[in-house]
mmCIF file of C-alpha atoms in Angstrom:
data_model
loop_
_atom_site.group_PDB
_atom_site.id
_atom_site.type_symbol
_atom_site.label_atom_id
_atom_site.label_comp_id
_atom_site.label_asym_id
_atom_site.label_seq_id
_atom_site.Cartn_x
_atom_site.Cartn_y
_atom_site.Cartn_z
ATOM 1 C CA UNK A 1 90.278 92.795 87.777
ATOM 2 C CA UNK A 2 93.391 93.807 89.337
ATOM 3 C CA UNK A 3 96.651 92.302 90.036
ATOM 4 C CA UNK A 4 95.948 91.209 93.465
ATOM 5 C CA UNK A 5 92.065 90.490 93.354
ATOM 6 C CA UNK A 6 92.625 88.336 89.943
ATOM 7 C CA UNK A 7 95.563 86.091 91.964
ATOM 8 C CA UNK A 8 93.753 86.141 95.623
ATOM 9 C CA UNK A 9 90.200 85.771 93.683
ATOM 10 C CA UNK A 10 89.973 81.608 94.293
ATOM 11 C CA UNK A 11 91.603 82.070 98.032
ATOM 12 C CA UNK A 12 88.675 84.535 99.425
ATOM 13 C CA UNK A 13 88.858 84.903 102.924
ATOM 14 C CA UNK A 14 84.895 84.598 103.015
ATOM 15 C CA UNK A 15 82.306 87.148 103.275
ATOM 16 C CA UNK A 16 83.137 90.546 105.428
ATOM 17 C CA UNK A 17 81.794 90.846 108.602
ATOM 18 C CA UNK A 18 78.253 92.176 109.528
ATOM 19 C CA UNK A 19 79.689 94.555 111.911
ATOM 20 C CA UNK A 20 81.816 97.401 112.371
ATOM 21 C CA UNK A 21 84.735 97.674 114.398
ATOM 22 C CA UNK A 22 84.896 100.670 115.386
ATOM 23 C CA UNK A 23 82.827 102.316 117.461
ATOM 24 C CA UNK A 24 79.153 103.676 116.570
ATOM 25 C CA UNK A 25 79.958 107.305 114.962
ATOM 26 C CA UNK A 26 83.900 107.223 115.842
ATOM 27 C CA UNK A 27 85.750 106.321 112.189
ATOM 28 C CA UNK A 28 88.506 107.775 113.439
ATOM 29 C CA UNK A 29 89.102 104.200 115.159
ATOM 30 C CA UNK A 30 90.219 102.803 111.929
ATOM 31 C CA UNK A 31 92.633 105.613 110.948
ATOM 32 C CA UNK A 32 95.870 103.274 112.009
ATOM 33 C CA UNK A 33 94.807 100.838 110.315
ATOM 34 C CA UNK A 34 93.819 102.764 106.974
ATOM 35 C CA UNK A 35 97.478 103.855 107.274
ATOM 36 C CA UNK A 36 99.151 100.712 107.203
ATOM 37 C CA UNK A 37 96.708 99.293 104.308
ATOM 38 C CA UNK A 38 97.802 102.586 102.605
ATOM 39 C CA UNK A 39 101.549 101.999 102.620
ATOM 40 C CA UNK A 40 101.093 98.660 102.413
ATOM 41 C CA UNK A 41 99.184 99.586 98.914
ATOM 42 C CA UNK A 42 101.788 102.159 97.703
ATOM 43 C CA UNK A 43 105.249 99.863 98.823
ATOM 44 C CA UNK A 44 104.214 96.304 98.816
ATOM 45 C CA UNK A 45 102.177 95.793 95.490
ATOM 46 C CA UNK A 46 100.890 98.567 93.502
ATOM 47 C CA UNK A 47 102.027 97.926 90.372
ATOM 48 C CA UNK A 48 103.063 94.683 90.430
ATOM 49 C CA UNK A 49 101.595 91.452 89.404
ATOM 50 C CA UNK A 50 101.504 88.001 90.588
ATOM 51 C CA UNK A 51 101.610 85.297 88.719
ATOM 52 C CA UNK A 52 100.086 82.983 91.716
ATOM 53 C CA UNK A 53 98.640 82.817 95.675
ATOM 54 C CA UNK A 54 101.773 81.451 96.646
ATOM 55 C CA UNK A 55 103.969 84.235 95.171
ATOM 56 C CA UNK A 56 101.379 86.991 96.428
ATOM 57 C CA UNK A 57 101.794 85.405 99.915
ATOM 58 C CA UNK A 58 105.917 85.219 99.706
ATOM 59 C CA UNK A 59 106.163 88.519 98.751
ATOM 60 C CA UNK A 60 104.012 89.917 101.394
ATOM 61 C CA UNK A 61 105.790 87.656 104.443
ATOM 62 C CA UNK A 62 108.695 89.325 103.092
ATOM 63 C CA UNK A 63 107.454 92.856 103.330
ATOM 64 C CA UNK A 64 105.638 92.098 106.657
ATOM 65 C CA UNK A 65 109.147 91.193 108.022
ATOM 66 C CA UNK A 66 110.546 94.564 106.229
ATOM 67 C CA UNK A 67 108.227 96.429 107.499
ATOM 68 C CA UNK A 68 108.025 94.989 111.259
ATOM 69 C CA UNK A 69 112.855 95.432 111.730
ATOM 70 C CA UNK A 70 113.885 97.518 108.500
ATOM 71 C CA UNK A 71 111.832 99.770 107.516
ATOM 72 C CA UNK A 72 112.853 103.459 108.314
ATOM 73 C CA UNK A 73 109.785 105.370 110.512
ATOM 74 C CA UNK A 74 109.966 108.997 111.131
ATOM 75 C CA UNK A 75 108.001 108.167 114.565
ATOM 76 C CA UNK A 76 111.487 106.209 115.613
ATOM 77 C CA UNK A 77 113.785 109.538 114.504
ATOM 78 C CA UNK A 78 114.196 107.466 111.163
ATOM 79 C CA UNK A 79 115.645 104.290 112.928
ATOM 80 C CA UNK A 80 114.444 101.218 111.819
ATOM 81 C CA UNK A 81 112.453 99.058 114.564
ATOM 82 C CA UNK A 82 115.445 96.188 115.041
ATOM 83 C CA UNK A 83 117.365 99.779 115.709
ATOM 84 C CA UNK A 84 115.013 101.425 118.264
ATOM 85 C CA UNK A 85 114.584 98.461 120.026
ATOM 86 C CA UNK A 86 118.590 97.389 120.093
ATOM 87 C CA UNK A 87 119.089 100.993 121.706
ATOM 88 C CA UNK A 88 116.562 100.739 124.327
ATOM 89 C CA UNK A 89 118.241 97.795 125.261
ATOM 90 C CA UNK A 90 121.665 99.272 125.928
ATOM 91 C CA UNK A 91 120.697 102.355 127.482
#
C-alpha cells in the first residue's frame, strides 16, 4: 500500500459517489481538476512518507497555502498569486 493510502487508510472519507460530475459524454469537465491532483501528486507527496494522519494533513495545509500565494504559474507571467494580485491592486 502506498505512502499516503497506508497513513489516510483508517481516516476514509467514505465511499465515492454514485455519480459523475461531469457532464454525460464531456470528460473534458474534469481536466482542471486532473491537473491540480497531478501536481499536487508530483510536488506535494510523491515520494514521501508519513509517519501519521496528522502529519499527512500538516504537510498538505502547508502546500495548499504554497500553492494558493507562492507558487510560481506560467498563466500569471511566472508571478506568484500574492504577486498578481498585489499588482492589480496598484495599477
Amino acid at each position: 500500500m502506498g505512502g499516503v493510502s497506508r497513513v489516510l487508510g483508517p481516516q476514509r472519507l467514505g465511499p465515492p459517489p454514485p455519480w459523475s460530475a461531469s457532464r454525460k459524454g464531456n470528460c473534458i469537465d474534469n481536466a482542471a481538476t486532473e491537473q491540480v491532483f497531478g501536481y499536487l501528486k508530483d510536488e506535494f507527496y510523491t515520494g514521501r512518507e508519513f509517519a501519521s494522519y496528522e502529519e499527512f494533513r500538516t504537510g498538505l495545509d502547508a502546500y495548499m497555502v504554497h500553492w494558493n500565494t507562492k507558487r510560481r504559474q506560467k498563466q500569471l507571467e511566472g508571478h506568484t498569486p500574492e504577486e498578481f494580485r498585489n499588482m492589480s491592486l496598484i495599477a
